[in-house]
CSV table of C-alpha atoms and ligand atoms in Angstrom, one decimal:
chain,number,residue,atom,x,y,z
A,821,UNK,CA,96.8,114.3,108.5
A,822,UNK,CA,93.2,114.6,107.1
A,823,UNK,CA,90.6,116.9,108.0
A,824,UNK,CA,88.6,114.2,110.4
A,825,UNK,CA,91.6,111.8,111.7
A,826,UNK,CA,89.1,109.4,113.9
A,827,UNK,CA,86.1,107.5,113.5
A,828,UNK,CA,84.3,106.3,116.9
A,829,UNK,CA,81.8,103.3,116.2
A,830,UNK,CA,79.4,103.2,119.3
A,831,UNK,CA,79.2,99.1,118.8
A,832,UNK,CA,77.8,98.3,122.6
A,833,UNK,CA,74.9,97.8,122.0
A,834,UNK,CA,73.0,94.2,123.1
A,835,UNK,CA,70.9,94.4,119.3
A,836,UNK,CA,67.9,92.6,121.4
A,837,UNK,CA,66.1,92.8,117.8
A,838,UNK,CA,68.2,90.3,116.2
A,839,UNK,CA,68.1,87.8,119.3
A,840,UNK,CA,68.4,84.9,119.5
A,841,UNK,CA,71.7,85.4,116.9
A,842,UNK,CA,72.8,88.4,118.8
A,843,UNK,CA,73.1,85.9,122.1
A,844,UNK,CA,76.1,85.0,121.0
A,845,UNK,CA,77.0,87.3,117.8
A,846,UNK,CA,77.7,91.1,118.1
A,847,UNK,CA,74.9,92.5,115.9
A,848,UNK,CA,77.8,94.2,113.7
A,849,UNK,CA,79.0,91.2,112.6
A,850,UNK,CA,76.0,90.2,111.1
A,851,UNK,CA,76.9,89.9,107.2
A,852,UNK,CA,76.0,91.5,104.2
A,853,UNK,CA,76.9,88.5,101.8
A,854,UNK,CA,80.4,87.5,103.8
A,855,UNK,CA,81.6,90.8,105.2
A,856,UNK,CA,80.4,92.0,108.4
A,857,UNK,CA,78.5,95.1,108.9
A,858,UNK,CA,81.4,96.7,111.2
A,859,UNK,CA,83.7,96.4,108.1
A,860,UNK,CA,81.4,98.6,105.8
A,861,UNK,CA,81.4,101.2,108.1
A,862,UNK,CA,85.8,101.1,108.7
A,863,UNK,CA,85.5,101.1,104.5
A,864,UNK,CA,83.6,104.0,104.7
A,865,UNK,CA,85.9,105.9,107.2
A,866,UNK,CA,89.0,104.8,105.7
A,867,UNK,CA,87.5,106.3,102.1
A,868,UNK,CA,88.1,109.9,103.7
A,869,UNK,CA,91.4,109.2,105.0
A,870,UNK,CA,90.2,108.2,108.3
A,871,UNK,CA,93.3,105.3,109.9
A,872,UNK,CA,92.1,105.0,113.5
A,873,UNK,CA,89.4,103.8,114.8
A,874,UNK,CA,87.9,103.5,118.0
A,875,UNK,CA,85.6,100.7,119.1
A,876,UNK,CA,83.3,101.5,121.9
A,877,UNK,CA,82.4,98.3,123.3
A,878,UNK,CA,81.2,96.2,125.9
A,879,UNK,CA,83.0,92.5,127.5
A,880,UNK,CA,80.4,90.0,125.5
A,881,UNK,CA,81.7,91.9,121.7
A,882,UNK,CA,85.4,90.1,121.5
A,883,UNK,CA,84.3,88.8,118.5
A,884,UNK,CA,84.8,92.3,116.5
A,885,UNK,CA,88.1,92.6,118.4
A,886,UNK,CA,89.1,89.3,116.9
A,887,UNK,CA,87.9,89.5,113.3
A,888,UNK,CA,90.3,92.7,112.8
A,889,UNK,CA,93.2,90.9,114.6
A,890,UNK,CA,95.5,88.3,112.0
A,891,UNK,CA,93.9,84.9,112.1
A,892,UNK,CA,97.3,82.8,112.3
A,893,UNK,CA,95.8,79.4,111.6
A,894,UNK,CA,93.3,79.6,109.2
A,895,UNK,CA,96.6,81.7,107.3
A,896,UNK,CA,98.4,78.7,107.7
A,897,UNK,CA,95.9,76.0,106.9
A,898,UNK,CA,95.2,78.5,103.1
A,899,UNK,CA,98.3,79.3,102.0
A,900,UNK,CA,98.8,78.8,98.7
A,901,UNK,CA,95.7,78.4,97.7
A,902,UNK,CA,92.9,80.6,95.9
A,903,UNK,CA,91.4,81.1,99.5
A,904,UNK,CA,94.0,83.3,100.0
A,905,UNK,CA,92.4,86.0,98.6
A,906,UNK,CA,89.4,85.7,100.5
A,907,UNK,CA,91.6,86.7,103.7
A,908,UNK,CA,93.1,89.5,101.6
A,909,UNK,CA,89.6,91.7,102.0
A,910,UNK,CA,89.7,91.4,105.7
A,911,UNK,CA,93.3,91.3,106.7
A,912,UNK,CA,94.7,94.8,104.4
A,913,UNK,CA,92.6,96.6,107.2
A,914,UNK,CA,95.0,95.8,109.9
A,915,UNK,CA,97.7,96.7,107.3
A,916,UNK,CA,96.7,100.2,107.5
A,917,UNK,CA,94.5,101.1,110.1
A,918,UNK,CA,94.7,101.5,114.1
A,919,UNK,CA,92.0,100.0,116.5
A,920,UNK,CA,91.1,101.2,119.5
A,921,UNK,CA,88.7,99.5,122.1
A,922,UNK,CA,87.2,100.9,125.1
A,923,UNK,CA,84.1,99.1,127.3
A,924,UNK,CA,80.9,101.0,128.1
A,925,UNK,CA,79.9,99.2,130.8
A,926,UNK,CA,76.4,100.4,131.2
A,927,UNK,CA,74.2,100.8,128.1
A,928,UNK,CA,72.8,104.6,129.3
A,929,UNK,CA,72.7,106.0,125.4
A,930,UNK,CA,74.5,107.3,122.4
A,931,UNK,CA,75.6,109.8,123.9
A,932,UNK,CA,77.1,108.4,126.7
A,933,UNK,CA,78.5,106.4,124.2
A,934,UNK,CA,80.2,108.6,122.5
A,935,UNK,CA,81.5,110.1,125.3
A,936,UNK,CA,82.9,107.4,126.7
A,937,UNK,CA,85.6,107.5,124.0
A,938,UNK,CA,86.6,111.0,124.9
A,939,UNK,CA,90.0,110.0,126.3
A,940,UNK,CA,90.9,108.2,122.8
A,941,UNK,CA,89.8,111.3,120.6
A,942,UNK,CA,92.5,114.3,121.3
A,943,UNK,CA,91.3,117.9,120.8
A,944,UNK,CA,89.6,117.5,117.3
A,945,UNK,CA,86.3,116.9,115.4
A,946,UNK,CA,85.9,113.5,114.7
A,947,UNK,CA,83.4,111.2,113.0
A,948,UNK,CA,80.9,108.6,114.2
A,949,UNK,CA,79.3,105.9,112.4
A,950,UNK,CA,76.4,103.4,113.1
A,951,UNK,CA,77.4,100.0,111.6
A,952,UNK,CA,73.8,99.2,111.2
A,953,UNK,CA,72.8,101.8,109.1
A,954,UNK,CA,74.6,100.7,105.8
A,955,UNK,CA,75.0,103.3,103.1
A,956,UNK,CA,75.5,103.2,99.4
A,957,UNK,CA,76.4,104.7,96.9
A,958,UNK,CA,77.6,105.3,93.2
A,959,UNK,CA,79.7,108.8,93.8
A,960,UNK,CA,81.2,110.0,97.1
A,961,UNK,CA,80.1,107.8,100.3
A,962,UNK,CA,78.6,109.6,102.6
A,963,UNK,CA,80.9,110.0,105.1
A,964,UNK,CA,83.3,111.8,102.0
A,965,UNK,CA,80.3,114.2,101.0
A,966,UNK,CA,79.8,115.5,105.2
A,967,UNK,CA,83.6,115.9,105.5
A,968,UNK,CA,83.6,118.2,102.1
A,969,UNK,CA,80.5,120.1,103.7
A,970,UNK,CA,82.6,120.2,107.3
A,971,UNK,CA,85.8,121.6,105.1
A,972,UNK,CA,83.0,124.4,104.2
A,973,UNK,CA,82.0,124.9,108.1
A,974,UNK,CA,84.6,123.6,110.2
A,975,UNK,CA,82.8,125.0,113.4
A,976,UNK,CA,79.5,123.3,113.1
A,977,UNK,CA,78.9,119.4,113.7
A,978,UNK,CA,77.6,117.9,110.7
A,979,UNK,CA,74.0,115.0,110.8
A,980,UNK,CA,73.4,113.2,108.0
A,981,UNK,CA,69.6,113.2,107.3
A,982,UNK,CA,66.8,111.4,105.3
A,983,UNK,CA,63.3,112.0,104.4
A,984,UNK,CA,61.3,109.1,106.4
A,985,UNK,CA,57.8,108.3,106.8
A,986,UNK,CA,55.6,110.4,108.7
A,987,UNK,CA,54.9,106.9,111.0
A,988,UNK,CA,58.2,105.9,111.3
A,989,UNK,CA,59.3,109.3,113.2
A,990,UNK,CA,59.3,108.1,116.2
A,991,UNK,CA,62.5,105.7,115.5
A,992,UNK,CA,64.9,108.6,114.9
A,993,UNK,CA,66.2,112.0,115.6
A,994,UNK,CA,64.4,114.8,113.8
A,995,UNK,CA,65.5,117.8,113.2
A,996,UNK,CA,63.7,121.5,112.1
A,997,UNK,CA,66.3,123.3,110.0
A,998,UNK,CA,66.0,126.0,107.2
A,999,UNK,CA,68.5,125.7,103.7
A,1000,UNK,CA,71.7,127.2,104.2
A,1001,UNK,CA,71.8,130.0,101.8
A,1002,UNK,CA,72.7,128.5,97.5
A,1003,UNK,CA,72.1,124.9,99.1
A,1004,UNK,CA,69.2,122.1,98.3
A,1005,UNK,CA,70.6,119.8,100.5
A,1006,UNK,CA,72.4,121.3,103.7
A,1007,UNK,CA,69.8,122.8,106.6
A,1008,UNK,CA,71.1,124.9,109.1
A,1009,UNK,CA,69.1,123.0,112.3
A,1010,UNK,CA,67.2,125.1,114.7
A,1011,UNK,CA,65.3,121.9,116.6
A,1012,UNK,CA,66.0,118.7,116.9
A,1013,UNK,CA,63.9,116.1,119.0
A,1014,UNK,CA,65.0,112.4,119.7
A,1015,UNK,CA,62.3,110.0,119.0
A,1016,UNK,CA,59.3,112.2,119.1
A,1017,UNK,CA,55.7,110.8,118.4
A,1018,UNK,CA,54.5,111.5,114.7
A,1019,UNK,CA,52.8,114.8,116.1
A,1020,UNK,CA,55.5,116.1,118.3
A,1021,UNK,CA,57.9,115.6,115.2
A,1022,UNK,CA,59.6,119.2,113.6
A,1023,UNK,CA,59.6,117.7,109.9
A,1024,UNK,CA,59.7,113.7,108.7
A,1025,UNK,CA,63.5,114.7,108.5
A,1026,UNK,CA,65.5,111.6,110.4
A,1027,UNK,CA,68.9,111.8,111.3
A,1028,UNK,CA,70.7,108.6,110.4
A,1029,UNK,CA,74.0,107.0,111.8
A,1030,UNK,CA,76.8,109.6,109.8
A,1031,UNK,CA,77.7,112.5,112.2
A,1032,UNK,CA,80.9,114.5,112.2
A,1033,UNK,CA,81.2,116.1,115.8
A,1034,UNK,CA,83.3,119.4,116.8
A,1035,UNK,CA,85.3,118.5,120.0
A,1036,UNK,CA,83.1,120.6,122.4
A,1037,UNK,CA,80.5,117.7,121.9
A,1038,UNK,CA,82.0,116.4,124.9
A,1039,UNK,CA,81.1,119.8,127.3
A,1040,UNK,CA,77.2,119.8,126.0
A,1041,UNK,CA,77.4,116.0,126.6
A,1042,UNK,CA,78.9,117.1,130.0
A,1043,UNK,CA,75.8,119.3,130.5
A,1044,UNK,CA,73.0,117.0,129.2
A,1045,UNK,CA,70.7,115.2,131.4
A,1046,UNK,CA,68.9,111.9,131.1
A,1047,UNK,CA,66.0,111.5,129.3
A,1048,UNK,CA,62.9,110.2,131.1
A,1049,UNK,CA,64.7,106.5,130.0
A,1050,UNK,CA,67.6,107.6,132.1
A,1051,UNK,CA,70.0,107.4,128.3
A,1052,UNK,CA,72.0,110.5,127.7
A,1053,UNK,CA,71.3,111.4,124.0
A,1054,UNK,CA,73.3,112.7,121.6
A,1055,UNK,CA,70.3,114.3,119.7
A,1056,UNK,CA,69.8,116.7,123.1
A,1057,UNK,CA,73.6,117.3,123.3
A,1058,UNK,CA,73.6,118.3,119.8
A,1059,UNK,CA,70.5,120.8,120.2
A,1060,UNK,CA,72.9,123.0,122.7
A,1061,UNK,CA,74.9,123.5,119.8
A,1062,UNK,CA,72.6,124.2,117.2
A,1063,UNK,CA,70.9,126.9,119.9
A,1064,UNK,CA,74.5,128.9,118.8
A,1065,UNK,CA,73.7,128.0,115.1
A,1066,UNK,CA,76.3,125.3,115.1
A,1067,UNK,CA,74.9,122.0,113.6
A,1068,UNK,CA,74.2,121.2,109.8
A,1069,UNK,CA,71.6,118.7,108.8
A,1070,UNK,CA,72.8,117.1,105.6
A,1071,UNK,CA,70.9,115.5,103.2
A,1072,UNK,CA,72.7,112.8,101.7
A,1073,UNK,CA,72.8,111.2,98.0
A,1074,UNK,CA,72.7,107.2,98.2
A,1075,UNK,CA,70.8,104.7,99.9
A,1076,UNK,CA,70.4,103.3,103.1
A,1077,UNK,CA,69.6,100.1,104.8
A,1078,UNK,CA,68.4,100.2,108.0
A,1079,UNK,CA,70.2,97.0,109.2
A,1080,UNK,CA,69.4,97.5,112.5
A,1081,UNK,CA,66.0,95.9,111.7
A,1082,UNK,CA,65.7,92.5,110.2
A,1083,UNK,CA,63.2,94.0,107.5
A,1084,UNK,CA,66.3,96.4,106.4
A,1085,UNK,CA,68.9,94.1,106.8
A,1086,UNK,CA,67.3,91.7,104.6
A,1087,UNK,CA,67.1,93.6,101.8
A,1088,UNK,CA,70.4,95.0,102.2
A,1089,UNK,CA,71.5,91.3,101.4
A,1090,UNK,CA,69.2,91.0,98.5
A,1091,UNK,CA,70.4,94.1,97.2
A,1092,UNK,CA,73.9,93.2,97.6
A,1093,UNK,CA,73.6,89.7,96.0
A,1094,UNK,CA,71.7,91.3,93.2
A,1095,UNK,CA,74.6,92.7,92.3
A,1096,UNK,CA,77.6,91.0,93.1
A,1097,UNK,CA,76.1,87.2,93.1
B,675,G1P,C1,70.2,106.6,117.3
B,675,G1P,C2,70.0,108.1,117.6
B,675,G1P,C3,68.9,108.7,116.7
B,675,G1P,C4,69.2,108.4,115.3
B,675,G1P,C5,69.5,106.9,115.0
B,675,G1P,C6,70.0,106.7,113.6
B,675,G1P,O1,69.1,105.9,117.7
B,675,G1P,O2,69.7,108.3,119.0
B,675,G1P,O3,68.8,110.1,116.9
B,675,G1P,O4,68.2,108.9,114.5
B,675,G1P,O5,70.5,106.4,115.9
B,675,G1P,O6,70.1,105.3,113.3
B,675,G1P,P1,69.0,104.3,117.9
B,675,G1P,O7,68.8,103.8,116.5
B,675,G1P,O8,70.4,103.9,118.4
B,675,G1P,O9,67.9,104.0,118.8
């Protein structure tokens, strides 16, 4: 057993920024080159030891179901040939890991959610990645470098954060921290709003889509109420925590593509072909 034994993937969503393709395509299946967003993120989860994942999803989004389920006749029709191997970078993920789905039926927030996968997480922190924010790196991925820092402080909940543009605030979570003590990069958060306007905002500090979560995540989502949308968000359940000192904002090393927005997700792809085309 690791440290962090599950990663949930909130993967709901309707991604109404990528319509029309997301009529009929789950938005995290969307490729990077040939492999789907969803499968950088299980990469990333299975690079900390992480074999089970859960999927919350929704009835239109079979299509991630099927892509990690064997694929009996297109096997068939490339056996034996160079194609083969193709299959191989898909397929070794069902060799090892365990998928879970579960259907959030009404889209009412992250943090509804997340805690709609309560009943498939146990008693134990557990991670939770965006698909459409794709990170990258040369060292450590980013999920590796929160779990070291969650080793360090196994009762706080751990946000990965970057600087972002004064303007662009409004898009994200954004936190108010100071630096834990002998640290450039870890902030010890004492605020934390959820999509403030540019002069509501703590800092330009955004949380992106890397969080490790202590198990009592689920009782302050219990106790969090709607936001004038009506969406539970995880951003307010969080802040109950932090009031107790209990959430660290992490900056991370690497680079991330917002693929959540066309702009981002083409120049994840140019990136990518840049360097392995
Ligand atoms: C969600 C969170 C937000 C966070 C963002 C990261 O927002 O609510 O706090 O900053 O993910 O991608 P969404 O992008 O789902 O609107």
């Amino acid at each position: 057993m690791g440290i962090i034994n599950k990663c949930l993937f909130p993967v709901a969503g309707y991604g109404t920024r990528f319509l029309p393709v997301t009529k009929a395509i789950p938005k995290e299946m969307l490729p990077i080159l040939t492999k789907p967003l969803i499968q950088y993120g299980v990469e990333e989860a299975m690079n900390v030891g992480i074999f089970s994942m859960i999927m919350v999803t929704n009835k239109y989004k079979k299509a991630i179901e099927n892509y990690f389920k064997p694929h009996t006749d297109i096997e068939k029709s490339i056996k034996n040939t160079t194609k083969e191997a193709l299959l191989d970078e898909i397929n070794y993920l069902g060799e090892w890991c365990n998928f879970a789905y579960i259907e959030q039926q009404e889209m009412l927030g992250l943090g509804h959610a997340i805690y709609i996968g309560k009943p498939l997480i146990g008693n134990e922190a557990f991670a939770v990645i965006l698909p459409d924010d794709l990170c990258t790196n040369d060292g450590d991925t980013v999920l590796l470098q929160m779990t070291k820092l969650y080793e360090q402080n196994p009762d706080c909940c751990i946000v990965a954060i970057e600087e972002v543009m004064g303007s662009e605030v409004d898009k994200y979570g954004v936190i108010d921290g100071e630096l834990l003590k002998g640290s450039s990069n870890a902030y010890r958060v004492h605020n934390m709003v959820e999509k403030p306007t540019p002069a509501e905002a703590p800092s330009n500090l955004a949380i992106i889509g890397r969080y490790i979560l202590t198990h009592d995540i689920f009782v302050a989502l219990e106790r969090t109420k709607p936001d004038k949308n009506g969406e539970i968000q995880i951003t307010d359940a969080l802040m109950t925590l932090a009031k107790a000192g209990r959430v660290i904002a992490y900056k991370f090393q690497g680079i991330r593509f917002d693929c959540g927005s066309v702009k981002g997700f083409v120049e994840a792809n140019n990136v990518f072909a840049k360097e392995q085309l």
